[in-house]
Structure formats: C-alpha cells, structure tokens
Tab-separated table of C-alpha atoms and ligand atoms in Angstrom:
chain	number	residue	atom	x	y	z
A	1	UNK	CA	57.141	-2.582	-63.333
A	2	UNK	CA	57.507	0.988	-62.026
A	3	UNK	CA	60.678	2.945	-62.737
A	4	UNK	CA	61.915	6.312	-61.526
A	5	UNK	CA	63.150	8.986	-63.902
A	6	UNK	CA	65.500	11.636	-62.574
A	7	UNK	CA	67.008	14.612	-64.363
A	8	UNK	CA	70.022	15.511	-62.286
A	9	UNK	CA	71.699	18.806	-61.595
A	10	UNK	CA	69.172	20.685	-59.444
A	11	UNK	CA	70.136	21.816	-55.970
A	12	UNK	CA	67.891	20.583	-53.174
A	13	UNK	CA	66.323	23.430	-51.231
A	14	UNK	CA	63.424	23.147	-48.797
A	15	UNK	CA	62.125	20.898	-46.058
A	16	UNK	CA	61.343	17.204	-45.796
A	17	UNK	CA	59.277	15.585	-43.038
A	18	UNK	CA	60.932	12.356	-41.916
A	19	UNK	CA	58.672	9.316	-41.580
A	20	UNK	CA	58.430	6.792	-38.791
A	21	UNK	CA	61.252	4.236	-38.909
A	22	UNK	CA	60.497	1.093	-40.913
A	23	UNK	CA	62.921	-0.932	-38.825
A	24	UNK	CA	61.176	0.113	-35.625
A	25	UNK	CA	57.626	-0.176	-36.979
A	26	UNK	CA	58.109	-3.814	-38.030
A	27	UNK	CA	59.099	-5.254	-34.615
A	28	UNK	CA	56.547	-2.982	-32.921
A	29	UNK	CA	53.777	-4.438	-35.070
A	30	UNK	CA	55.003	-7.959	-34.252
A	31	UNK	CA	54.884	-7.137	-30.523
A	32	UNK	CA	51.084	-6.977	-30.872
A	33	UNK	CA	51.093	-10.805	-30.972
A	34	UNK	CA	52.088	-10.848	-27.302
A	35	UNK	CA	48.809	-9.432	-25.972
A	36	UNK	CA	45.038	-9.876	-26.167
A	37	UNK	CA	44.757	-6.100	-25.847
A	38	UNK	CA	44.967	-3.546	-28.651
A	39	UNK	CA	48.309	-2.049	-29.621
A	40	UNK	CA	47.938	1.419	-31.139
A	41	UNK	CA	50.975	2.526	-33.124
A	42	UNK	CA	51.241	6.120	-34.327
A	43	UNK	CA	53.530	7.419	-37.083
A	44	UNK	CA	53.547	4.171	-39.058
A	45	UNK	CA	55.066	4.829	-42.506
A	46	UNK	CA	53.216	3.828	-45.651
A	47	UNK	CA	55.574	1.192	-47.080
A	48	UNK	CA	55.385	-2.124	-48.888
A	49	UNK	CA	57.084	-3.960	-45.993
A	50	UNK	CA	54.411	-2.701	-43.583
A	51	UNK	CA	51.671	-3.990	-45.887
A	52	UNK	CA	53.406	-7.349	-46.184
A	53	UNK	CA	53.842	-7.707	-42.431
A	54	UNK	CA	50.167	-6.777	-41.953
A	55	UNK	CA	49.308	-9.770	-44.149
A	56	UNK	CA	51.574	-12.067	-42.107
A	57	UNK	CA	49.991	-10.862	-38.851
A	58	UNK	CA	46.494	-11.108	-40.356
A	59	UNK	CA	47.141	-14.798	-41.141
A	60	UNK	CA	48.031	-15.359	-37.483
A	61	UNK	CA	44.791	-13.819	-36.220
A	62	UNK	CA	45.462	-10.069	-36.041
A	63	UNK	CA	42.688	-7.560	-36.745
A	64	UNK	CA	44.273	-4.374	-38.091
A	65	UNK	CA	42.584	-1.026	-38.617
A	66	UNK	CA	44.183	2.184	-39.803
A	67	UNK	CA	43.242	5.824	-39.201
A	68	UNK	CA	43.743	8.203	-42.101
A	69	UNK	CA	46.865	10.074	-43.014
A	70	UNK	CA	47.583	13.462	-41.528
A	71	UNK	CA	46.671	12.373	-38.017
A	72	UNK	CA	50.179	13.360	-36.818
A	73	UNK	CA	49.605	17.049	-37.548
A	74	UNK	CA	53.110	17.339	-39.098
A	75	UNK	CA	52.097	17.518	-42.697
A	76	UNK	CA	48.702	16.584	-44.028
A	77	UNK	CA	49.979	15.182	-47.262
A	78	UNK	CA	53.107	13.430	-46.076
A	79	UNK	CA	52.868	11.826	-42.678
A	80	UNK	CA	52.383	8.463	-41.055
A	81	UNK	CA	49.202	6.703	-40.126
A	82	UNK	CA	47.885	5.309	-36.861
A	83	UNK	CA	47.482	1.556	-36.778
A	84	UNK	CA	45.422	-0.400	-34.247
A	85	UNK	CA	46.330	-4.069	-33.980
A	86	UNK	CA	44.278	-6.463	-31.931
A	87	UNK	CA	45.045	-10.170	-31.636
A	88	UNK	CA	42.349	-11.561	-29.299
A	89	UNK	CA	43.478	-15.101	-30.085
A	90	UNK	CA	46.311	-16.589	-32.141
A	91	UNK	CA	44.193	-18.412	-34.713
A	92	UNK	CA	47.145	-19.988	-36.502
A	93	UNK	CA	50.776	-20.469	-35.482
A	94	UNK	CA	51.953	-21.027	-39.065
A	95	UNK	CA	53.762	-18.214	-40.960
A	96	UNK	CA	54.042	-19.309	-44.555
A	97	UNK	CA	56.938	-19.288	-47.000
A	98	UNK	CA	55.075	-17.176	-49.601
A	99	UNK	CA	55.118	-14.170	-47.233
A	100	UNK	CA	58.080	-14.662	-44.861
A	101	UNK	CA	60.469	-15.409	-47.738
A	102	UNK	CA	59.842	-11.854	-48.981
A	103	UNK	CA	60.874	-10.143	-45.786
A	104	UNK	CA	63.381	-11.057	-43.119
A	105	UNK	CA	61.545	-9.352	-40.263
A	106	UNK	CA	58.586	-11.681	-40.866
A	107	UNK	CA	60.647	-14.412	-39.208
A	108	UNK	CA	60.616	-12.492	-35.935
A	109	UNK	CA	57.017	-13.581	-35.266
A	110	UNK	CA	58.502	-16.858	-34.010
A	111	UNK	CA	59.454	-15.495	-30.571
A	112	UNK	CA	56.079	-13.906	-29.736
A	113	UNK	CA	54.126	-16.883	-31.138
A	114	UNK	CA	56.094	-19.296	-28.958
A	115	UNK	CA	55.775	-17.064	-25.927
A	116	UNK	CA	52.013	-16.702	-26.263
A	117	UNK	CA	50.949	-20.141	-27.512
A	118	UNK	CA	53.913	-22.494	-27.025
A	119	UNK	CA	53.835	-23.314	-30.763
A	120	UNK	CA	55.245	-21.743	-33.941
A	121	UNK	CA	55.924	-22.932	-37.443
A	122	UNK	CA	57.649	-20.207	-39.393
A	123	UNK	CA	59.298	-20.266	-42.798
A	124	UNK	CA	62.994	-19.487	-42.947
A	125	UNK	CA	63.209	-15.822	-43.966
A	126	UNK	CA	64.126	-13.865	-47.096
A	127	UNK	CA	64.828	-10.137	-47.391
A	128	UNK	CA	67.367	-7.972	-49.173
A	129	UNK	CA	70.132	-9.875	-50.997
A	130	UNK	CA	73.027	-8.498	-48.956
A	131	UNK	CA	74.599	-11.634	-47.500
A	132	UNK	CA	73.766	-15.116	-46.257
A	133	UNK	CA	71.803	-13.765	-43.286
A	134	UNK	CA	71.381	-16.916	-41.162
A	135	UNK	CA	69.026	-17.219	-38.154
A	136	UNK	CA	71.236	-19.414	-35.966
A	137	UNK	CA	71.455	-16.804	-33.198
A	138	UNK	CA	67.641	-16.611	-32.989
A	139	UNK	CA	67.254	-20.383	-32.851
A	140	UNK	CA	69.988	-21.010	-30.295
A	141	UNK	CA	68.595	-18.338	-27.993
A	142	UNK	CA	65.052	-19.727	-28.281
A	143	UNK	CA	66.451	-23.155	-27.365
A	144	UNK	CA	68.105	-21.573	-24.339
A	145	UNK	CA	64.654	-20.283	-23.370
A	146	UNK	CA	63.477	-23.907	-23.435
A	147	UNK	CA	62.022	-24.239	-26.935
A	148	UNK	CA	62.359	-27.442	-28.871
A	149	UNK	CA	63.401	-26.495	-32.424
A	150	UNK	CA	63.264	-28.632	-35.554
A	151	UNK	CA	64.106	-27.597	-39.111
A	152	UNK	CA	61.711	-29.261	-41.575
A	153	UNK	CA	61.168	-28.505	-45.277
A	154	UNK	CA	62.372	-24.921	-45.057
A	155	UNK	CA	60.359	-24.258	-41.901
A	156	UNK	CA	61.355	-23.820	-38.282
A	157	UNK	CA	59.012	-25.915	-36.185
A	158	UNK	CA	59.226	-24.783	-32.572
A	159	UNK	CA	57.435	-25.927	-29.452
A	160	UNK	CA	57.472	-24.987	-25.800
A	161	UNK	CA	54.411	-26.789	-24.405
A	162	UNK	CA	55.208	-25.773	-20.823
A	163	UNK	CA	56.030	-22.181	-21.737
A	164	UNK	CA	59.379	-20.436	-22.185
A	165	UNK	CA	61.734	-20.143	-19.209
A	166	UNK	CA	64.021	-17.193	-18.537
A	167	UNK	CA	67.732	-17.761	-19.207
A	168	UNK	CA	71.063	-15.972	-19.547
A	169	UNK	CA	71.689	-15.502	-23.259
A	170	UNK	CA	75.002	-14.289	-24.565
A	171	UNK	CA	74.987	-13.475	-28.255
A	172	UNK	CA	78.367	-14.213	-29.893
A	173	UNK	CA	77.796	-11.250	-32.236
A	174	UNK	CA	75.470	-8.274	-32.172
A	175	UNK	CA	72.210	-8.968	-33.982
A	176	UNK	CA	69.389	-6.452	-34.168
A	177	UNK	CA	66.790	-9.048	-35.176
A	178	UNK	CA	67.811	-11.664	-32.615
A	179	UNK	CA	67.721	-8.992	-29.889
A	180	UNK	CA	64.180	-7.975	-30.967
A	181	UNK	CA	63.025	-11.566	-31.137
A	182	UNK	CA	64.400	-12.693	-27.774
A	183	UNK	CA	63.299	-9.488	-26.065
A	184	UNK	CA	59.723	-10.109	-27.177
A	185	UNK	CA	59.785	-13.823	-26.343
A	186	UNK	CA	61.217	-13.316	-22.873
A	187	UNK	CA	58.619	-10.755	-21.774
A	188	UNK	CA	56.203	-13.671	-21.246
A	189	UNK	CA	58.805	-16.290	-20.179
A	190	UNK	CA	58.790	-17.357	-16.559
A	191	UNK	CA	61.537	-15.774	-14.450
A	192	UNK	CA	64.454	-13.597	-15.468
A	193	UNK	CA	66.193	-13.370	-18.834
A	194	UNK	CA	69.480	-11.569	-19.285
A	195	UNK	CA	70.565	-10.734	-22.833
A	196	UNK	CA	74.306	-10.048	-23.109
A	197	UNK	CA	75.902	-8.425	-26.151
A	198	UNK	CA	72.454	-7.077	-27.051
A	199	UNK	CA	72.004	-4.664	-29.962
A	200	UNK	CA	71.900	-1.020	-28.807
A	201	UNK	CA	70.134	0.351	-31.892
A	202	UNK	CA	67.522	3.078	-31.283
A	203	UNK	CA	64.940	0.728	-32.832
A	204	UNK	CA	65.622	-1.795	-30.022
A	205	UNK	CA	65.167	0.988	-27.465
A	206	UNK	CA	61.885	1.943	-29.153
A	207	UNK	CA	60.638	-1.652	-28.963
A	208	UNK	CA	61.492	-1.823	-25.248
A	209	UNK	CA	59.592	1.418	-24.590
A	210	UNK	CA	56.540	-0.019	-26.276
A	211	UNK	CA	56.815	-3.383	-24.482
A	212	UNK	CA	57.121	-1.501	-21.209
A	213	UNK	CA	53.967	0.477	-22.026
A	214	UNK	CA	52.287	-2.918	-22.578
A	215	UNK	CA	53.331	-3.970	-19.054
A	216	UNK	CA	56.677	-5.710	-19.625
A	217	UNK	CA	59.367	-5.479	-17.007
A	218	UNK	CA	62.629	-4.592	-18.807
A	219	UNK	CA	65.781	-2.683	-17.907
A	220	UNK	CA	69.007	-1.833	-19.689
A	221	UNK	CA	67.833	-1.015	-23.233
A	222	UNK	CA	70.405	0.989	-25.168
A	223	UNK	CA	73.218	-0.849	-23.336
A	224	UNK	CA	74.719	-4.232	-24.178
A	225	UNK	CA	72.998	-5.992	-21.245
A	226	UNK	CA	69.201	-6.107	-21.109
A	227	UNK	CA	67.331	-7.611	-18.160
A	228	UNK	CA	63.799	-8.912	-18.583
A	229	UNK	CA	61.642	-10.126	-15.719
A	230	UNK	CA	58.846	-12.209	-17.251
A	231	UNK	CA	55.195	-11.270	-16.615
A	232	UNK	CA	52.095	-13.414	-17.132
A	233	UNK	CA	50.355	-11.093	-19.594
A	234	UNK	CA	50.773	-7.890	-21.566
A	235	UNK	CA	48.020	-5.344	-22.108
A	236	UNK	CA	46.734	-2.665	-24.485
A	237	UNK	CA	49.082	0.251	-25.099
A	238	UNK	CA	49.758	3.222	-27.357
A	239	UNK	CA	53.156	4.067	-28.811
A	240	UNK	CA	54.582	6.479	-31.379
A	241	UNK	CA	57.182	5.045	-33.779
A	242	UNK	CA	60.493	6.891	-33.616
A	243	UNK	CA	61.696	8.864	-36.684
A	244	UNK	CA	63.622	7.012	-39.372
A	245	UNK	CA	67.311	7.830	-38.876
A	246	UNK	CA	68.246	6.066	-42.121
A	247	UNK	CA	65.765	8.088	-44.167
A	248	UNK	CA	67.038	11.300	-42.543
A	249	UNK	CA	70.667	10.332	-43.170
A	250	UNK	CA	69.851	9.540	-46.792
A	251	UNK	CA	68.344	12.979	-47.510
A	252	UNK	CA	71.245	14.617	-45.648
A	253	UNK	CA	73.663	12.824	-47.990
A	254	UNK	CA	71.536	13.747	-51.011
A	255	UNK	CA	71.873	17.475	-50.330
A	256	UNK	CA	75.574	17.016	-49.565
A	257	UNK	CA	75.884	15.738	-53.142
A	258	UNK	CA	73.651	18.204	-54.992
A	259	UNK	CA	74.443	21.303	-52.940
A	260	UNK	CA	71.687	23.427	-51.410
A	261	UNK	CA	70.034	23.379	-48.037
A	262	UNK	CA	67.476	21.023	-46.497
A	263	UNK	CA	65.592	21.108	-43.245
A	264	UNK	CA	64.785	17.571	-42.155
A	265	UNK	CA	61.766	17.727	-39.874
A	266	UNK	CA	60.946	15.383	-37.009
A	267	UNK	CA	64.423	13.914	-36.576
A	268	UNK	CA	66.193	12.682	-33.482
A	269	UNK	CA	69.723	13.969	-34.194
A	270	UNK	CA	71.176	11.981	-31.303
A	271	UNK	CA	70.440	8.746	-33.152
A	272	UNK	CA	72.390	9.992	-36.181
A	273	UNK	CA	75.426	11.319	-34.334
A	274	UNK	CA	78.056	9.120	-35.961
A	275	UNK	CA	77.030	9.688	-39.599
A	276	UNK	CA	76.547	13.408	-38.937
A	277	UNK	CA	80.078	13.639	-37.512
A	278	UNK	CA	81.408	11.933	-40.643
A	279	UNK	CA	79.489	14.349	-42.860
A	280	UNK	CA	80.802	17.313	-40.869
A	281	UNK	CA	84.348	15.980	-41.258
A	282	UNK	CA	83.693	15.846	-45.008
A	283	UNK	CA	82.770	19.531	-44.960
A	284	UNK	CA	78.983	19.532	-44.747
A	285	UNK	CA	77.218	21.913	-42.368
A	286	UNK	CA	74.878	19.958	-40.083
A	287	UNK	CA	72.949	21.885	-37.431
A	288	UNK	CA	70.414	20.474	-35.016
A	289	UNK	CA	67.601	22.622	-33.730
A	290	UNK	CA	64.991	20.913	-31.535
A	291	UNK	CA	63.503	18.187	-33.777
A	292	UNK	CA	64.909	19.629	-36.983
A	293	UNK	CA	68.170	19.007	-38.721
A	294	UNK	CA	69.508	21.675	-41.106
A	295	UNK	CA	71.938	20.383	-43.699
A	296	UNK	CA	73.716	22.855	-45.951
A	297	UNK	CA	76.278	22.258	-48.629
A	298	UNK	CA	77.405	25.532	-50.141
A	299	UNK	CA	80.857	24.832	-51.521
A	300	UNK	CA	81.248	21.686	-53.556
A	301	UNK	CA	84.582	20.588	-52.124
A	302	UNK	CA	83.791	17.543	-50.019
A	303	UNK	CA	86.786	16.031	-48.254
A	304	UNK	CA	87.555	12.304	-48.583
A	305	UNK	CA	87.360	10.097	-45.497
A	306	UNK	CA	87.749	6.468	-44.366
A	307	UNK	CA	84.922	4.752	-42.491
A	308	UNK	CA	83.785	1.302	-41.436
A	309	UNK	CA	80.270	0.107	-40.708
A	310	UNK	CA	79.529	-1.121	-37.207
A	311	UNK	CA	76.603	-1.855	-34.910
A	312	UNK	CA	75.100	1.231	-33.233
A	313	UNK	CA	76.488	3.679	-32.200
A	314	UNK	CA	78.912	3.101	-35.096
A	315	UNK	CA	78.327	3.991	-38.732
A	316	UNK	CA	75.153	2.123	-39.875
A	317	UNK	CA	75.437	-0.409	-42.675
A	318	UNK	CA	72.057	0.907	-43.871
A	319	UNK	CA	73.761	4.211	-44.842
A	320	UNK	CA	76.814	2.607	-46.449
A	321	UNK	CA	75.558	2.690	-50.039
A	322	UNK	CA	74.437	6.313	-49.664
A	323	UNK	CA	77.745	7.579	-48.255
A	324	UNK	CA	79.529	5.691	-51.013
A	325	UNK	CA	77.571	7.743	-53.555
A	326	UNK	CA	78.507	10.888	-51.615
A	327	UNK	CA	82.190	9.908	-51.577
A	328	UNK	CA	82.250	9.979	-55.390
A	329	UNK	CA	82.009	13.759	-54.984
A	330	UNK	CA	84.852	14.021	-52.443
A	331	UNK	CA	88.175	15.355	-53.569
A	332	UNK	CA	90.477	12.292	-53.287
A	333	UNK	CA	90.386	8.664	-52.115
A	334	UNK	CA	87.800	7.484	-49.575
A	335	UNK	CA	87.531	3.957	-48.178
A	336	UNK	CA	84.639	1.997	-46.708
A	337	UNK	CA	85.036	-1.256	-44.811
A	338	UNK	CA	81.721	-3.146	-44.582
A	339	UNK	CA	81.844	-5.274	-41.429
A	340	UNK	CA	78.177	-6.282	-41.007
A	341	UNK	CA	77.122	-7.940	-44.282
A	342	UNK	CA	79.604	-9.730	-46.519
A	343	UNK	CA	77.776	-9.039	-49.767
A	344	UNK	CA	76.606	-5.479	-49.380
A	345	UNK	CA	78.471	-3.967	-52.315
A	346	UNK	CA	75.998	-4.775	-55.087
A	347	UNK	CA	75.471	-1.053	-55.722
A	348	UNK	CA	79.123	-0.606	-56.763
A	349	UNK	CA	78.633	-1.797	-60.334
A	350	UNK	CA	75.465	0.281	-60.704
A	351	UNK	CA	77.153	3.431	-59.365
A	352	UNK	CA	79.870	2.693	-61.941
A	353	UNK	CA	77.241	2.989	-64.707
A	354	UNK	CA	76.781	6.588	-63.565
A	355	UNK	CA	80.550	7.113	-63.844
A	356	UNK	CA	81.732	6.359	-60.294
A	357	UNK	CA	85.298	5.096	-59.914
A	358	UNK	CA	85.135	2.422	-57.190
A	359	UNK	CA	87.305	-0.641	-56.675
A	360	UNK	CA	86.589	-3.518	-54.320
A	361	UNK	CA	89.145	-5.363	-52.242
A	362	UNK	CA	87.440	-7.952	-50.031
A	363	UNK	CA	85.314	-6.120	-47.487
A	364	UNK	CA	86.773	-2.770	-48.547
A	365	UNK	CA	85.542	-0.330	-51.207
A	366	UNK	CA	87.902	2.366	-52.438
A	367	UNK	CA	86.168	5.348	-53.949
A	368	UNK	CA	88.062	7.800	-56.090
A	369	UNK	CA	86.635	11.301	-56.358
A	370	UNK	CA	85.746	13.723	-57.673
A	371	UNK	CA	83.937	12.018	-60.543
A	372	UNK	CA	81.513	13.801	-62.805
A	373	UNK	CA	78.464	11.586	-62.713
A	374	UNK	CA	76.446	11.119	-65.885
A	375	UNK	CA	72.831	9.824	-66.053
A	376	UNK	CA	72.245	6.217	-67.197
A	377	UNK	CA	69.889	3.242	-66.857
A	378	UNK	CA	70.533	1.554	-63.519
A	379	UNK	CA	69.005	-1.284	-61.570
A	380	UNK	CA	68.877	-1.813	-57.850
A	381	UNK	CA	69.382	-5.018	-55.941
A	382	UNK	CA	68.269	-3.940	-52.495
A	383	UNK	CA	66.580	-1.138	-50.671
A	384	UNK	CA	69.532	1.018	-49.597
A	385	UNK	CA	71.375	0.325	-52.859
A	386	UNK	CA	68.350	1.702	-54.749
A	387	UNK	CA	68.324	4.918	-52.833
A	388	UNK	CA	72.069	5.394	-53.307
A	389	UNK	CA	71.371	5.327	-57.047
A	390	UNK	CA	68.605	7.893	-56.628
A	391	UNK	CA	70.827	10.332	-54.754
A	392	UNK	CA	73.711	9.792	-57.178
A	393	UNK	CA	71.308	10.455	-60.057
A	394	UNK	CA	70.225	13.748	-58.464
A	395	UNK	CA	73.847	14.895	-58.701
A	396	UNK	CA	74.473	13.418	-62.161
A	397	UNK	CA	74.235	15.292	-65.425
A	398	UNK	CA	71.264	14.307	-67.569
A	399	UNK	CA	68.663	11.588	-67.265
A	400	UNK	CA	68.793	8.477	-65.093
A	401	UNK	CA	66.212	5.714	-65.034
A	402	UNK	CA	66.201	3.620	-61.854
A	403	UNK	CA	64.669	0.204	-62.540
A	404	UNK	CA	63.192	-2.217	-59.984
A	405	UNK	CA	61.651	0.531	-57.895
A	406	UNK	CA	59.826	-1.998	-55.731
A	407	UNK	CA	62.962	-2.162	-53.588
A	408	UNK	CA	62.613	1.562	-52.853
A	409	UNK	CA	58.928	1.212	-52.028
A	410	UNK	CA	59.859	-1.213	-49.253
A	411	UNK	CA	61.582	1.491	-47.247
A	412	UNK	CA	61.235	5.074	-48.515
A	413	UNK	CA	57.842	6.680	-48.112
A	414	UNK	CA	56.805	9.165	-50.831
A	415	UNK	CA	60.366	9.619	-52.031
A	416	UNK	CA	59.446	11.340	-55.318
A	417	UNK	CA	57.058	13.717	-53.545
A	418	UNK	CA	59.523	14.568	-50.791
A	419	UNK	CA	62.374	15.259	-53.214
A	420	UNK	CA	60.392	17.051	-55.929
A	421	UNK	CA	59.000	19.563	-53.469
A	422	UNK	CA	62.644	20.505	-52.755
A	423	UNK	CA	63.457	21.157	-56.402
A	424	UNK	CA	64.483	17.709	-57.666
A	425	UNK	CA	63.252	16.688	-61.105
A	426	UNK	CA	62.025	13.201	-60.354
A	427	UNK	CA	58.986	11.236	-61.458
A	428	UNK	CA	57.652	7.701	-61.306
A	429	UNK	CA	57.031	5.987	-64.620
A	430	UNK	CA	54.306	3.359	-64.432
A	431	UNK	CA	54.007	0.916	-67.338
B	1	LIG	C1	68.454	-5.469	-39.225
B	1	LIG	O1	68.578	-6.692	-39.931
B	1	LIG	C2	67.836	-4.486	-40.184
B	1	LIG	N1	66.522	-4.961	-40.609
B	1	LIG	C3	68.731	-4.289	-41.391
B	1	LIG	O2	68.168	-3.307	-42.232
B	1	LIG	C4	70.093	-3.796	-40.901
B	1	LIG	O3	70.962	-3.686	-42.005
B	1	LIG	C5	70.670	-4.783	-39.885
B	1	LIG	O4	69.726	-4.983	-38.800
B	1	LIG	C6	71.986	-4.314	-39.260
B	1	LIG	O5	71.805	-3.060	-38.672
B	1	LIG	C7	65.457	-4.669	-39.897
B	1	LIG	O6	65.522	-4.061	-38.847
B	1	LIG	C8	64.137	-5.106	-40.440
B	1	LIG	P1	71.364	-8.483	-37.833
B	1	LIG	P2	68.897	-8.020	-39.174
B	1	LIG	O7	70.727	-9.690	-37.272
B	1	LIG	O8	68.275	-7.995	-37.846
B	1	LIG	C9	74.534	-11.942	-38.684
B	1	LIG	C10	67.358	-2.418	-44.258
B	1	LIG	O9	67.902	-2.083	-45.330
B	1	LIG	N2	73.572	-12.884	-38.094
B	1	LIG	O10	71.705	-7.354	-36.918
B	1	LIG	O11	68.561	-9.123	-40.090
B	1	LIG	C11	74.033	-11.340	-40.001
B	1	LIG	O12	74.242	-12.222	-41.079
B	1	LIG	C12	67.753	-3.699	-43.557
B	1	LIG	O13	66.446	-1.780	-43.722
B	1	LIG	C13	73.963	-14.193	-37.889
B	1	LIG	O14	75.081	-14.592	-38.210
B	1	LIG	O15	70.478	-7.928	-39.029
B	1	LIG	C14	74.851	-10.065	-40.067
B	1	LIG	O16	76.124	-10.360	-40.538
B	1	LIG	C15	68.725	-4.517	-44.350
B	1	LIG	N3	73.052	-15.064	-37.334
B	1	LIG	C16	74.950	-9.630	-38.609
B	1	LIG	O17	74.666	-10.816	-37.837
B	1	LIG	C17	71.803	-14.661	-36.963
B	1	LIG	O18	71.026	-15.496	-36.449
B	1	LIG	C18	73.967	-8.555	-38.180
B	1	LIG	O19	72.659	-8.915	-38.624
B	1	LIG	C19	71.431	-13.312	-37.149
B	1	LIG	C20	72.347	-12.431	-37.711
C-alpha cells in the first residue's frame, strides 16, 4: 500500500494550480444519466473517486471518453481533463454494493435513474467514516415525489412506474447530497417542485448551472429555496467544473503553518470567504487578485480563535481537520465545534502522534498551541483527516510517514507534485 514520506521544516514558496472540485464533479457526472445527449465536463480532476463513479455509471449504461490532460491551458502537467459522458439508454437500473459501498456519492444515482426510467435499485452507500451518515432525507423526499421505496437486503428498491410528480419538499436539516439528488430527480418530474431548506453550497450552484445548460428549468440556486419546473427531456451540454474550494483552503492552511508565500491559481475566492476571514483573523495575509489567491505567512505568531462548522456559507466541515492542524501553531487556546458530522474527530489522535495537544469534549475540540510538532508514523481514517496530517507533517521537525494514502488519492490531485514544486520535501513510497 502506498505511503507518503515528508521531511518537514521547509517553507512553501511558489504557485499551485487548483483542480476542479471533486464534490462538484461527482454530481455533475451523475447528471449525465438524465439525458440521451452527451454531457461534456471540463476541468475534471484525476481522482480515485472519479474513477470509481465512472465504473458505477458504466454499469448503468454510460459511455465515457476522456480527452488528454493539459486541455485547460492552465498547466500542461497539472490540470484537469475533459470527460464526455453519453447514456443513450439506461441498460441497467441496479447500482451494486461492491461499488456504491465505497463512495457515498454513488448513492445519488437513485434520483436520476428513477426520473429517467421509473426504476432504481441502489445499494445503501459507504464513504468516509465520519459519522452514521443516513439517507433518510433522500428517501423521504423521493417518496414525496411519488416514488415507492422499499429497503431490501441492503438495497433501496425504488419505483415510480408513472413517473415522478413535482412536490413541495422541506428538508428538516441542510443536506448537500439530498439537495443534489432531489434537484436532479425533479428536473424530469411532472409539474413544479419546491425545495425548502436547500443546501447553498457552491457545488449545488454548479450542478444547477449545468442542469440549466442541459435544458432544465430551475431558479433560486444559492438560496435556501429552489424552484424546479419539470421538463420532458434534457439535452447535450458542456460545462466546466468549478475550482475546488477545499483543496485551495487546504494549501492556504499549509502555508499558514510552514510560513512562506503561495499563489493559488484558478480559485474562486468568494466561495472561500468564511475560511479566509478566519485565517485573516489568525494573522495570515490573504489577498485575492482576479482568479488567484495569494497567501503569505511571514511572522510565525498565529492567533488562536474559536470556530464552528456549518453549512455554506459557514465554515466547511471539509476544512475542519486542516484548520485544527493550523491551530496547533497558534499562540494559545483555540476551539472547534463540529456541528455537521458527529464522528469527525478521528484525526485528533493522529495529530497527537505528531505532538499536538488537543482535548475532546463532546462535539468540541480544544487545541492548545503553540506546539512544536515532531515527525512520526501516522495513519489516516478519511480524506480530509489525511491531508491534515500531511500539512501538519510539513510543519513538523523531521520525518513523517503517512500511511493509508488511498484516502488522499480520493480527493487531492497530484498532491506530492503540487507541494514539492513549492519547496516541500515529500515523496510517495510504493511497496
Ligand atoms: C457532502 O456529503 C460532501 N460529499 C461531504 O464531503 C461534506 O462533508 C458534506 O456534504 C457536508 O458539507 C460530497 O459532496 C461527495 P450531507 P453529504 O448530506 O452530502 C445528515 C469530503 O470529504 N444527513 O450534507 O453526504 C448527515 O449525517 C466529503 O469530500 C441525514 O441525517 O453530506 C450530516 O450530519 C465528506 N440524513 C448532515 O446531514 C440524510 O439523508 C449533512 O450531510 C442525509 C444527511
């Protein structure tokens, strides 16, 4: 199994092109199931989750072709690819356990399958081990759209033989995935659907833009109420995946820890406003200039701060582990309240191996800084936890080995290449 070796202590100086967002690319790829036409997606990152979803879609009847790297003109070596997905016919409405159990987003095929064919049998999902992660909101909303849902042997068996019918759906809590799923399903439902308490994440907005390019009739994305007027068919379209705000935030926090100066290229700073404001309050210089973000950390005195994770536009749970690593270098006590996932503190004990002083009290982590981090063997339990260990290791003295790198490969494209070209000493060890 691959591992990553890092010798900490080097400042990060240089520029990093930011990839297309994994969490936008996945629902965008799934949207291809809604149309007989071809969906062309530009700026798709090269990640294990994308490969896995391609296999799930392939099983359902998708033909997928990919143009070579470098087609974005940003950076020939490090840039996304263009993917063409064509699903002339759904050849199979069955998404199997072996694939869907590896990735939560795989479950989201259920909405589009039902909308297009009136049938879907999809395994209950898996994904990062960060909480119980039920799918009750998805299922209840699909029932409200008229689907008959049965749970059998770990599968959701859903049918809507007369098609889905528009409805008013009020989510009791904000769910990114349920918003994606119901948005896609309702584009082909008859009549109007209103989603209340919808997720406002930029990735939801990106999905709506793509669905609109395919011919869907949607209003209100980016607000908590989204209106969808069903249409009878969607068509071919082309769409560029938005930049990955979590990847950008991660590298910003890395340089805040190591010191130095990074230019993050191809970033939409607006989508990162909350975390950038927190970093500024901690003493990091963050400047936006067109599509670039310049992050500079010249004095090493970071200030402590208290934060809590929240749905967008609040502080993203997907940057919680990374800012926790950063807080180990702040001068005093910082606190994080995790409000989205009840079990998303698995990185705490691994950061402790590097010397971090963190105590847990229910949904709250209390981080005492400044600690001098020291390299060690560490192991990651999920994607964002892994990267928090990588950025902590960059600031630690000596050698760190990060085990279970496959988590990282699910969500961070070319991480060793991007960091080493900015002065980090980092390499992948393959056994
Ligand atoms: C998406 O997961 C992201 N995944 C996650 O990123 C991200 O952490 C999360 O949104 C929150 O921002 C993708 O986009 C592929 P939710 P999702 O439904 O959709 C509860 C990463 O590292 N809930 O918004 O699965 C749920 O348990 C990943 O890239 C229900 O109770 O998250 C959680 O407490 C990890 N019932 C809360 O809602 C449901 O039916 C928010 O989850 C659905 C969700």
